[in-house]
Amino acid sequence: MNEQEVLRQRAGNIRRNIIEAGYHSGSSAHYGSCLSLVEILTSLYFKVANITPNAERDRIILSKGHGALALYSTLYEKGLISKTDLFSFETNGSSFIAHAHRDISKGIEFSGGSLGLGISFGMGVAHACKLKGINNRVYIIVGDGELDEGLVWESLMFGNHRSLKNTTIIVDCNGLQIDGKTDDVMKLTPLKEKFESFGYQTTEIDGHNINQLCEALYQSSLSGPCAIIANTVKGKGVSFMEDNAKWHYKSLSSSKYKKAIQELLENE
């Protein structure tokens, strides 16, 4: 099995863990938003980023905080949290809730929640690392719906003004948010040109193609500040969730759970 096949297998495991942990919690979960993130997280955690726990580590900041279950599933696949941790998702007394709490010991760099805050936090981290002479990279993952927030664009201006070449913004661009299509709620196009006008070298790719992701992430490490628009499908991998805003936040019935797992296994 070559490296790309191993990475695709990792992505398949992460997808199934999202469905498993979400269903067994007995709670609703942000399935659609989590499933669109999988290849982005796989590429970062298993190929591109240095997450060795020291000051020189790369920082992966999940600004779209409702993707936390995808992050937990990735951390489990990486061996940074236990199966017990993952399957405690959204249960009483658990630290692993719908929006992550910052816990460096478990690989969680940011307390997600209100959208737009992760990018400003990430720019602050990148600025601090630059001032300290730390040779690392700060990867900030944002949702396309999140780009409605004015704070995002203020933060981008700060990053360009401070020449934060150690930053890579990754947009999980799945075209949907809780209220429907992003273009109906707040039209973002032309998105690539918007990022470029703020001083960011920007590339647009298939966000489910691990080859394209790894190459774009590698190229971003050579210069900066950079942005990657990763075009994705909300609910990727589960037919009844794909491109369906109703699965932004929803619970799974037993029959839907079985169908989702069956489809994911068949697609591996």
PDB file of C-alpha atoms in Angstrom:
ATOM      1  CA  MET A   1       0.000   0.000   0.000  1.00  0.00           C
ATOM      2  CA  ASN A   2       1.531   3.337  -1.067  1.00  0.00           C
ATOM      3  CA  GLU A   3       1.441   6.548   0.955  1.00  0.00           C
ATOM      4  CA  GLN A   4      -1.609   7.984  -0.794  1.00  0.00           C
ATOM      5  CA  GLU A   5      -3.569   4.782  -0.215  1.00  0.00           C
ATOM      6  CA  VAL A   6      -2.605   4.871   3.466  1.00  0.00           C
ATOM      7  CA  LEU A   7      -3.794   8.477   3.717  1.00  0.00           C
ATOM      8  CA  ARG A   8      -7.091   7.617   2.028  1.00  0.00           C
ATOM      9  CA  GLN A   9      -7.514   4.735   4.470  1.00  0.00           C
ATOM     10  CA  ARG A  10      -6.890   7.149   7.346  1.00  0.00           C
ATOM     11  CA  ALA A  11      -9.573   9.446   5.941  1.00  0.00           C
ATOM     12  CA  GLY A  12     -12.004   6.519   5.757  1.00  0.00           C
ATOM     13  CA  ASN A  13     -11.326   5.618   9.375  1.00  0.00           C
ATOM     14  CA  ILE A  14     -11.886   9.225  10.464  1.00  0.00           C
ATOM     15  CA  ARG A  15     -15.208   9.409   8.592  1.00  0.00           C
ATOM     16  CA  ARG A  16     -16.490   6.245  10.239  1.00  0.00           C
ATOM     17  CA  ASN A  17     -15.368   7.439  13.665  1.00  0.00           C
ATOM     18  CA  ILE A  18     -17.303  10.679  13.189  1.00  0.00           C
ATOM     19  CA  ILE A  19     -20.478   8.702  12.508  1.00  0.00           C
ATOM     20  CA  GLU A  20     -19.801   6.131  15.255  1.00  0.00           C
ATOM     21  CA  ALA A  21     -18.993   8.639  18.010  1.00  0.00           C
ATOM     22  CA  GLY A  22     -21.806  10.987  17.036  1.00  0.00           C
ATOM     23  CA  TYR A  23     -24.405   8.240  16.962  1.00  0.00           C
ATOM     24  CA  HIS A  24     -23.321   6.533  20.196  1.00  0.00           C
ATOM     25  CA  SER A  25     -23.385   9.853  22.058  1.00  0.00           C
ATOM     26  CA  GLY A  26     -27.167   9.833  21.717  1.00  0.00           C
ATOM     27  CA  SER A  27     -26.904  13.510  20.816  1.00  0.00           C
ATOM     28  CA  SER A  28     -27.068  15.604  17.685  1.00  0.00           C
ATOM     29  CA  ALA A  29     -23.804  16.359  15.909  1.00  0.00           C
ATOM     30  CA  HIS A  30     -22.471  18.612  13.162  1.00  0.00           C
ATOM     31  CA  TYR A  31     -22.126  15.709  10.735  1.00  0.00           C
ATOM     32  CA  GLY A  32     -22.175  17.695   7.501  1.00  0.00           C
ATOM     33  CA  SER A  33     -19.519  20.173   8.567  1.00  0.00           C
ATOM     34  CA  CYS A  34     -17.305  17.436  10.022  1.00  0.00           C
ATOM     35  CA  LEU A  35     -17.412  15.166   6.988  1.00  0.00           C
ATOM     36  CA  SER A  36     -16.364  17.956   4.616  1.00  0.00           C
ATOM     37  CA  LEU A  37     -13.220  18.522   6.714  1.00  0.00           C
ATOM     38  CA  VAL A  38     -11.804  15.010   6.673  1.00  0.00           C
ATOM     39  CA  GLU A  39      -9.214  15.181   3.884  1.00  0.00           C
ATOM     40  CA  ILE A  40      -8.026  18.600   5.071  1.00  0.00           C
ATOM     41  CA  LEU A  41      -7.333  17.239   8.556  1.00  0.00           C
ATOM     42  CA  THR A  42      -5.866  13.995   7.196  1.00  0.00           C
ATOM     43  CA  SER A  43      -3.392  15.889   5.005  1.00  0.00           C
ATOM     44  CA  LEU A  44      -2.309  18.138   7.857  1.00  0.00           C
ATOM     45  CA  TYR A  45      -2.000  15.581  10.645  1.00  0.00           C
ATOM     46  CA  PHE A  46      -0.585  12.653   8.688  1.00  0.00           C
ATOM     47  CA  LYS A  47       1.577  14.297   6.023  1.00  0.00           C
ATOM     48  CA  VAL A  48       2.257  18.026   6.254  1.00  0.00           C
ATOM     49  CA  ALA A  49       2.273  19.486   9.772  1.00  0.00           C
ATOM     50  CA  ASN A  50       4.834  18.962  12.500  1.00  0.00           C
ATOM     51  CA  ILE A  51       2.767  18.388  15.630  1.00  0.00           C
ATOM     52  CA  THR A  52       5.585  17.193  17.891  1.00  0.00           C
ATOM     53  CA  PRO A  53       4.577  18.686  21.280  1.00  0.00           C
ATOM     54  CA  ASN A  54       7.143  21.463  21.751  1.00  0.00           C
ATOM     55  CA  ALA A  55       7.393  25.201  21.165  1.00  0.00           C
ATOM     56  CA  GLU A  56       8.536  24.656  17.563  1.00  0.00           C
ATOM     57  CA  ARG A  57       5.428  22.663  16.617  1.00  0.00           C
ATOM     58  CA  ASP A  58       3.124  23.803  13.858  1.00  0.00           C
ATOM     59  CA  ARG A  59      -0.229  25.045  15.118  1.00  0.00           C
ATOM     60  CA  ILE A  60      -3.460  23.716  13.594  1.00  0.00           C
ATOM     61  CA  ILE A  61      -6.295  26.001  14.623  1.00  0.00           C
ATOM     62  CA  LEU A  62      -9.857  24.922  13.856  1.00  0.00           C
ATOM     63  CA  SER A  63     -11.699  28.220  13.633  1.00  0.00           C
ATOM     64  CA  LYS A  64     -14.887  26.539  12.370  1.00  0.00           C
ATOM     65  CA  GLY A  65     -15.434  25.169  15.844  1.00  0.00           C
ATOM     66  CA  HIS A  66     -18.479  23.065  14.993  1.00  0.00           C
ATOM     67  CA  GLY A  67     -16.078  20.705  13.176  1.00  0.00           C
ATOM     68  CA  ALA A  68     -14.781  19.540  16.563  1.00  0.00           C
ATOM     69  CA  LEU A  69     -15.921  15.922  16.174  1.00  0.00           C
ATOM     70  CA  ALA A  70     -13.830  15.665  12.996  1.00  0.00           C
ATOM     71  CA  LEU A  71     -10.868  17.000  14.976  1.00  0.00           C
ATOM     72  CA  TYR A  72     -11.433  14.493  17.806  1.00  0.00           C
ATOM     73  CA  SER A  73     -11.706  11.649  15.299  1.00  0.00           C
ATOM     74  CA  THR A  74      -8.435  12.747  13.686  1.00  0.00           C
ATOM     75  CA  LEU A  75      -6.689  13.025  17.062  1.00  0.00           C
ATOM     76  CA  TYR A  76      -7.870   9.497  17.884  1.00  0.00           C
ATOM     77  CA  GLU A  77      -6.600   8.171  14.558  1.00  0.00           C
ATOM     78  CA  LYS A  78      -3.283   9.908  15.301  1.00  0.00           C
ATOM     79  CA  GLY A  79      -3.115   8.301  18.758  1.00  0.00           C
ATOM     80  CA  LEU A  80      -3.313  11.588  20.671  1.00  0.00           C
ATOM     81  CA  ILE A  81      -6.581  10.756  22.427  1.00  0.00           C
ATOM     82  CA  SER A  82      -8.083   7.415  23.440  1.00  0.00           C
ATOM     83  CA  LYS A  83     -11.143   5.610  22.122  1.00  0.00           C
ATOM     84  CA  THR A  84     -12.752   6.285  25.507  1.00  0.00           C
ATOM     85  CA  ASP A  85     -12.112  10.003  24.987  1.00  0.00           C
ATOM     86  CA  LEU A  86     -13.628   9.946  21.505  1.00  0.00           C
ATOM     87  CA  PHE A  87     -16.701   7.958  22.523  1.00  0.00           C
ATOM     88  CA  SER A  88     -17.314  10.247  25.480  1.00  0.00           C
ATOM     89  CA  PHE A  89     -18.337  12.902  22.919  1.00  0.00           C
ATOM     90  CA  GLU A  90     -21.244  14.990  24.207  1.00  0.00           C
ATOM     91  CA  THR A  91     -21.818  12.792  27.265  1.00  0.00           C
ATOM     92  CA  ASN A  92     -22.192  14.167  30.793  1.00  0.00           C
ATOM     93  CA  GLY A  93     -18.895  15.231  32.309  1.00  0.00           C
ATOM     94  CA  SER A  94     -16.909  14.786  29.096  1.00  0.00           C
ATOM     95  CA  SER A  95     -14.224  17.239  27.975  1.00  0.00           C
ATOM     96  CA  PHE A  96     -15.043  16.354  24.363  1.00  0.00           C
ATOM     97  CA  ILE A  97     -18.069  18.443  23.547  1.00  0.00           C
ATOM     98  CA  ALA A  98     -19.569  19.988  20.408  1.00  0.00           C
ATOM     99  CA  HIS A  99     -17.030  22.832  20.385  1.00  0.00           C
ATOM    100  CA  ALA A 100     -13.527  21.935  21.507  1.00  0.00           C
ATOM    101  CA  HIS A 101     -11.784  23.253  24.622  1.00  0.00           C
ATOM    102  CA  ARG A 102      -8.109  24.144  24.208  1.00  0.00           C
ATOM    103  CA  ASP A 103      -5.935  21.364  25.635  1.00  0.00           C
ATOM    104  CA  ILE A 104      -2.384  21.291  24.302  1.00  0.00           C
ATOM    105  CA  SER A 105      -1.708  17.919  25.953  1.00  0.00           C
ATOM    106  CA  LYS A 106      -4.361  16.405  23.674  1.00  0.00           C
ATOM    107  CA  GLY A 107      -3.396  18.375  20.566  1.00  0.00           C
ATOM    108  CA  ILE A 108      -6.253  20.895  20.752  1.00  0.00           C
ATOM    109  CA  GLU A 109      -4.849  24.367  20.064  1.00  0.00           C
ATOM    110  CA  PHE A 110      -8.010  26.483  20.243  1.00  0.00           C
ATOM    111  CA  SER A 111     -11.332  26.681  22.088  1.00  0.00           C
ATOM    112  CA  GLY A 112     -13.823  26.832  19.235  1.00  0.00           C
ATOM    113  CA  GLY A 113     -17.236  28.408  19.421  1.00  0.00           C
ATOM    114  CA  SER A 114     -18.137  31.837  18.082  1.00  0.00           C
ATOM    115  CA  LEU A 115     -17.210  31.885  14.415  1.00  0.00           C
ATOM    116  CA  GLY A 116     -14.478  34.265  13.270  1.00  0.00           C
ATOM    117  CA  LEU A 117     -12.502  34.142  16.507  1.00  0.00           C
ATOM    118  CA  GLY A 118     -10.146  31.372  15.426  1.00  0.00           C
ATOM    119  CA  ILE A 119      -8.609  33.372  12.644  1.00  0.00           C
ATOM    120  CA  SER A 120      -7.885  36.358  14.894  1.00  0.00           C
ATOM    121  CA  PHE A 121      -6.480  34.005  17.543  1.00  0.00           C
ATOM    122  CA  GLY A 122      -4.366  32.294  14.894  1.00  0.00           C
ATOM    123  CA  MET A 123      -2.963  35.575  13.641  1.00  0.00           C
ATOM    124  CA  GLY A 124      -2.023  36.469  17.218  1.00  0.00           C
ATOM    125  CA  VAL A 125      -0.275  33.113  17.634  1.00  0.00           C
ATOM    126  CA  ALA A 126       1.538  33.572  14.317  1.00  0.00           C
ATOM    127  CA  HIS A 127       2.653  37.071  15.322  1.00  0.00           C
ATOM    128  CA  ALA A 128       3.924  35.816  18.695  1.00  0.00           C
ATOM    129  CA  CYS A 129       5.833  32.967  17.035  1.00  0.00           C
ATOM    130  CA  LYS A 130       7.402  35.401  14.587  1.00  0.00           C
ATOM    131  CA  LEU A 131       8.485  37.758  17.389  1.00  0.00           C
ATOM    132  CA  LYS A 132      10.022  34.823  19.276  1.00  0.00           C
ATOM    133  CA  GLY A 133      11.855  33.599  16.206  1.00  0.00           C
ATOM    134  CA  ILE A 134      10.041  30.261  16.201  1.00  0.00           C
ATOM    135  CA  ASN A 135      10.358  28.543  12.828  1.00  0.00           C
ATOM    136  CA  ASN A 136       6.936  26.988  12.434  1.00  0.00           C
ATOM    137  CA  ARG A 137       3.688  27.373  10.543  1.00  0.00           C
ATOM    138  CA  VAL A 138       0.193  28.282  11.726  1.00  0.00           C
ATOM    139  CA  TYR A 139      -2.612  26.580   9.788  1.00  0.00           C
ATOM    140  CA  ILE A 140      -6.032  28.155  10.331  1.00  0.00           C
ATOM    141  CA  ILE A 141      -9.109  26.280   9.085  1.00  0.00           C
ATOM    142  CA  VAL A 142     -12.196  28.408   8.472  1.00  0.00           C
ATOM    143  CA  GLY A 143     -15.603  27.638   7.004  1.00  0.00           C
ATOM    144  CA  ASP A 144     -16.955  29.542   4.020  1.00  0.00           C
ATOM    145  CA  GLY A 145     -20.055  30.585   5.987  1.00  0.00           C
ATOM    146  CA  GLU A 146     -17.711  31.876   8.665  1.00  0.00           C
ATOM    147  CA  LEU A 147     -16.330  34.368   6.142  1.00  0.00           C
ATOM    148  CA  ASP A 148     -19.528  36.413   6.645  1.00  0.00           C
ATOM    149  CA  GLU A 149     -17.903  37.662   9.860  1.00  0.00           C
ATOM    150  CA  GLY A 150     -16.174  41.035   9.535  1.00  0.00           C
ATOM    151  CA  LEU A 151     -13.589  39.950  12.105  1.00  0.00           C
ATOM    152  CA  VAL A 152     -12.199  37.497   9.553  1.00  0.00           C
ATOM    153  CA  TRP A 153     -11.275  40.257   7.130  1.00  0.00           C
ATOM    154  CA  GLU A 154      -9.874  42.512   9.850  1.00  0.00           C
ATOM    155  CA  SER A 155      -7.645  39.613  10.889  1.00  0.00           C
ATOM    156  CA  LEU A 156      -6.510  39.064   7.308  1.00  0.00           C
ATOM    157  CA  MET A 157      -5.540  42.721   7.082  1.00  0.00           C
ATOM    158  CA  PHE A 158      -3.514  42.355  10.279  1.00  0.00           C
ATOM    159  CA  GLY A 159      -1.726  39.280   8.950  1.00  0.00           C
ATOM    160  CA  ASN A 160      -0.747  41.009   5.744  1.00  0.00           C
ATOM    161  CA  HIS A 161       0.230  44.249   7.522  1.00  0.00           C
ATOM    162  CA  ARG A 162       2.519  42.315   9.895  1.00  0.00           C
ATOM    163  CA  SER A 163       3.930  40.186   7.053  1.00  0.00           C
ATOM    164  CA  LEU A 164       2.940  36.958   8.788  1.00  0.00           C
ATOM    165  CA  LYS A 165       4.453  34.666   6.181  1.00  0.00           C
ATOM    166  CA  ASN A 166       4.118  31.779   8.620  1.00  0.00           C
ATOM    167  CA  THR A 167       0.331  31.581   8.129  1.00  0.00           C
ATOM    168  CA  THR A 168      -1.799  29.414   5.862  1.00  0.00           C
ATOM    169  CA  ILE A 169      -5.568  29.967   5.788  1.00  0.00           C
ATOM    170  CA  ILE A 170      -7.565  26.927   4.633  1.00  0.00           C
ATOM    171  CA  VAL A 171     -11.178  27.554   3.662  1.00  0.00           C
ATOM    172  CA  ASP A 172     -13.459  24.523   3.942  1.00  0.00           C
ATOM    173  CA  CYS A 173     -15.632  25.777   1.096  1.00  0.00           C
ATOM    174  CA  ASN A 174     -18.664  23.468   1.055  1.00  0.00           C
ATOM    175  CA  GLY A 175     -21.177  26.076  -0.112  1.00  0.00           C
ATOM    176  CA  LEU A 176     -23.610  25.605   2.770  1.00  0.00           C
ATOM    177  CA  GLN A 177     -24.208  26.962   6.248  1.00  0.00           C
ATOM    178  CA  ILE A 178     -26.953  26.435   8.799  1.00  0.00           C
ATOM    179  CA  ASP A 179     -29.312  28.862   7.021  1.00  0.00           C
ATOM    180  CA  GLY A 180     -28.787  27.414   3.547  1.00  0.00           C
ATOM    181  CA  LYS A 181     -26.494  28.154   0.612  1.00  0.00           C
ATOM    182  CA  THR A 182     -23.681  30.560   1.413  1.00  0.00           C
ATOM    183  CA  ASP A 183     -24.305  32.494  -1.801  1.00  0.00           C
ATOM    184  CA  ASP A 184     -27.925  33.053  -0.740  1.00  0.00           C
ATOM    185  CA  VAL A 185     -27.011  34.174   2.795  1.00  0.00           C
ATOM    186  CA  MET A 186     -24.031  36.352   1.835  1.00  0.00           C
ATOM    187  CA  LYS A 187     -22.451  36.039  -1.603  1.00  0.00           C
ATOM    188  CA  LEU A 188     -18.707  35.394  -1.330  1.00  0.00           C
ATOM    189  CA  THR A 189     -17.676  35.155  -4.961  1.00  0.00           C
ATOM    190  CA  PRO A 190     -15.186  35.941  -6.366  1.00  0.00           C
ATOM    191  CA  LEU A 191     -13.547  34.478  -3.248  1.00  0.00           C
ATOM    192  CA  LYS A 192     -10.053  33.855  -4.649  1.00  0.00           C
ATOM    193  CA  GLU A 193      -9.807  37.446  -5.829  1.00  0.00           C
ATOM    194  CA  LYS A 194     -10.997  38.715  -2.435  1.00  0.00           C
ATOM    195  CA  PHE A 195      -8.179  36.888  -0.633  1.00  0.00           C
ATOM    196  CA  GLU A 196      -5.669  38.085  -3.203  1.00  0.00           C
ATOM    197  CA  SER A 197      -6.808  41.670  -2.749  1.00  0.00           C
ATOM    198  CA  PHE A 198      -5.964  41.317   0.953  1.00  0.00           C
ATOM    199  CA  GLY A 199      -2.415  40.305   0.047  1.00  0.00           C
ATOM    200  CA  TYR A 200      -2.701  36.495   0.261  1.00  0.00           C
ATOM    201  CA  GLN A 201      -1.234  34.178  -2.352  1.00  0.00           C
ATOM    202  CA  THR A 202      -4.297  32.061  -3.045  1.00  0.00           C
ATOM    203  CA  THR A 203      -4.893  28.723  -4.720  1.00  0.00           C
ATOM    204  CA  GLU A 204      -8.172  26.891  -5.318  1.00  0.00           C
ATOM    205  CA  ILE A 205      -8.285  23.084  -5.187  1.00  0.00           C
ATOM    206  CA  ASP A 206     -10.468  20.006  -4.719  1.00  0.00           C
ATOM    207  CA  GLY A 207     -10.659  19.746  -0.935  1.00  0.00           C
ATOM    208  CA  HIS A 208     -11.230  15.988  -1.067  1.00  0.00           C
ATOM    209  CA  ASN A 209      -8.159  15.296  -3.208  1.00  0.00           C
ATOM    210  CA  ILE A 210      -5.328  14.502  -0.799  1.00  0.00           C
ATOM    211  CA  ASN A 211      -2.665  14.902  -3.512  1.00  0.00           C
ATOM    212  CA  GLN A 212      -3.863  18.419  -4.299  1.00  0.00           C
ATOM    213  CA  LEU A 213      -4.165  19.300  -0.621  1.00  0.00           C
ATOM    214  CA  CYS A 214      -0.660  18.113   0.271  1.00  0.00           C
ATOM    215  CA  GLU A 215       0.874  19.924  -2.699  1.00  0.00           C
ATOM    216  CA  ALA A 216      -0.979  23.183  -1.937  1.00  0.00           C
ATOM    217  CA  LEU A 217      -0.043  22.968   1.751  1.00  0.00           C
ATOM    218  CA  TYR A 218       3.597  22.267   0.864  1.00  0.00           C
ATOM    219  CA  GLN A 219       3.722  25.211  -1.547  1.00  0.00           C
ATOM    220  CA  SER A 220       2.177  27.477   1.088  1.00  0.00           C
ATOM    221  CA  SER A 221       5.067  26.655   3.428  1.00  0.00           C
ATOM    222  CA  LEU A 222       7.508  28.158   0.937  1.00  0.00           C
ATOM    223  CA  SER A 223       5.972  31.627   1.006  1.00  0.00           C
ATOM    224  CA  GLY A 224       3.193  33.540   2.628  1.00  0.00           C
ATOM    225  CA  PRO A 225       0.864  34.646   3.882  1.00  0.00           C
ATOM    226  CA  CYS A 226      -1.194  32.153   1.858  1.00  0.00           C
ATOM    227  CA  ALA A 227      -4.777  30.998   1.481  1.00  0.00           C
ATOM    228  CA  ILE A 228      -6.103  27.720   0.118  1.00  0.00           C
ATOM    229  CA  ILE A 229      -9.721  27.528  -1.007  1.00  0.00           C
ATOM    230  CA  ALA A 230     -10.567  23.839  -0.603  1.00  0.00           C
ATOM    231  CA  ASN A 231     -13.805  23.110  -2.469  1.00  0.00           C
ATOM    232  CA  THR A 232     -15.624  20.396  -0.527  1.00  0.00           C
ATOM    233  CA  VAL A 233     -19.011  18.695  -0.209  1.00  0.00           C
ATOM    234  CA  LYS A 234     -20.906  19.061   3.033  1.00  0.00           C
ATOM    235  CA  GLY A 235     -21.639  15.579   4.388  1.00  0.00           C
ATOM    236  CA  LYS A 236     -19.082  13.985   2.038  1.00  0.00           C
ATOM    237  CA  GLY A 237     -19.289  10.192   1.915  1.00  0.00           C
ATOM    238  CA  VAL A 238     -22.870   9.724   3.139  1.00  0.00           C
ATOM    239  CA  SER A 239     -25.435  10.052   0.352  1.00  0.00           C
ATOM    240  CA  PHE A 240     -28.332  11.457   2.372  1.00  0.00           C
ATOM    241  CA  MET A 241     -26.070  14.027   4.038  1.00  0.00           C
ATOM    242  CA  GLU A 242     -24.186  15.231   0.969  1.00  0.00           C
ATOM    243  CA  ASP A 243     -24.887  18.852  -0.002  1.00  0.00           C
ATOM    244  CA  ASN A 244     -27.829  18.908   2.421  1.00  0.00           C
ATOM    245  CA  ALA A 245     -28.026  21.847   4.835  1.00  0.00           C
ATOM    246  CA  LYS A 246     -30.421  19.887   7.067  1.00  0.00           C
ATOM    247  CA  TRP A 247     -27.423  17.804   8.193  1.00  0.00           C
ATOM    248  CA  HIS A 248     -25.544  20.806   9.542  1.00  0.00           C
ATOM    249  CA  TYR A 249     -26.649  19.704  13.018  1.00  0.00           C
ATOM    250  CA  LYS A 250     -28.875  16.668  13.443  1.00  0.00           C
ATOM    251  CA  SER A 251     -29.189  13.307  15.206  1.00  0.00           C
ATOM    252  CA  LEU A 252     -28.981   9.899  13.514  1.00  0.00           C
ATOM    253  CA  SER A 253     -31.719   7.288  13.780  1.00  0.00           C
ATOM    254  CA  SER A 254     -30.652   3.651  14.005  1.00  0.00           C
ATOM    255  CA  SER A 255     -31.539   3.025  10.355  1.00  0.00           C
ATOM    256  CA  LYS A 256     -29.721   6.140   9.133  1.00  0.00           C
ATOM    257  CA  TYR A 257     -26.680   5.221  11.222  1.00  0.00           C
ATOM    258  CA  LYS A 258     -26.532   1.734   9.671  1.00  0.00           C
ATOM    259  CA  LYS A 259     -26.953   3.158   6.175  1.00  0.00           C
ATOM    260  CA  ALA A 260     -24.181   5.732   6.738  1.00  0.00           C
ATOM    261  CA  ILE A 261     -21.720   3.103   8.014  1.00  0.00           C
ATOM    262  CA  GLN A 262     -22.596   0.730   5.169  1.00  0.00           C
ATOM    263  CA  GLU A 263     -21.978   3.435   2.550  1.00  0.00           C
ATOM    264  CA  LEU A 264     -18.664   4.453   4.093  1.00  0.00           C
ATOM    265  CA  LEU A 265     -17.474   0.829   4.191  1.00  0.00           C
ATOM    266  CA  GLU A 266     -18.534   0.278   0.583  1.00  0.00           C
ATOM    267  CA  ASN A 267     -16.647   3.384  -0.562  1.00  0.00           C
ATOM    268  CA  GLU A 268     -13.337   2.390   1.045  1.00  0.00           C
TER     269      GLU A 268
END
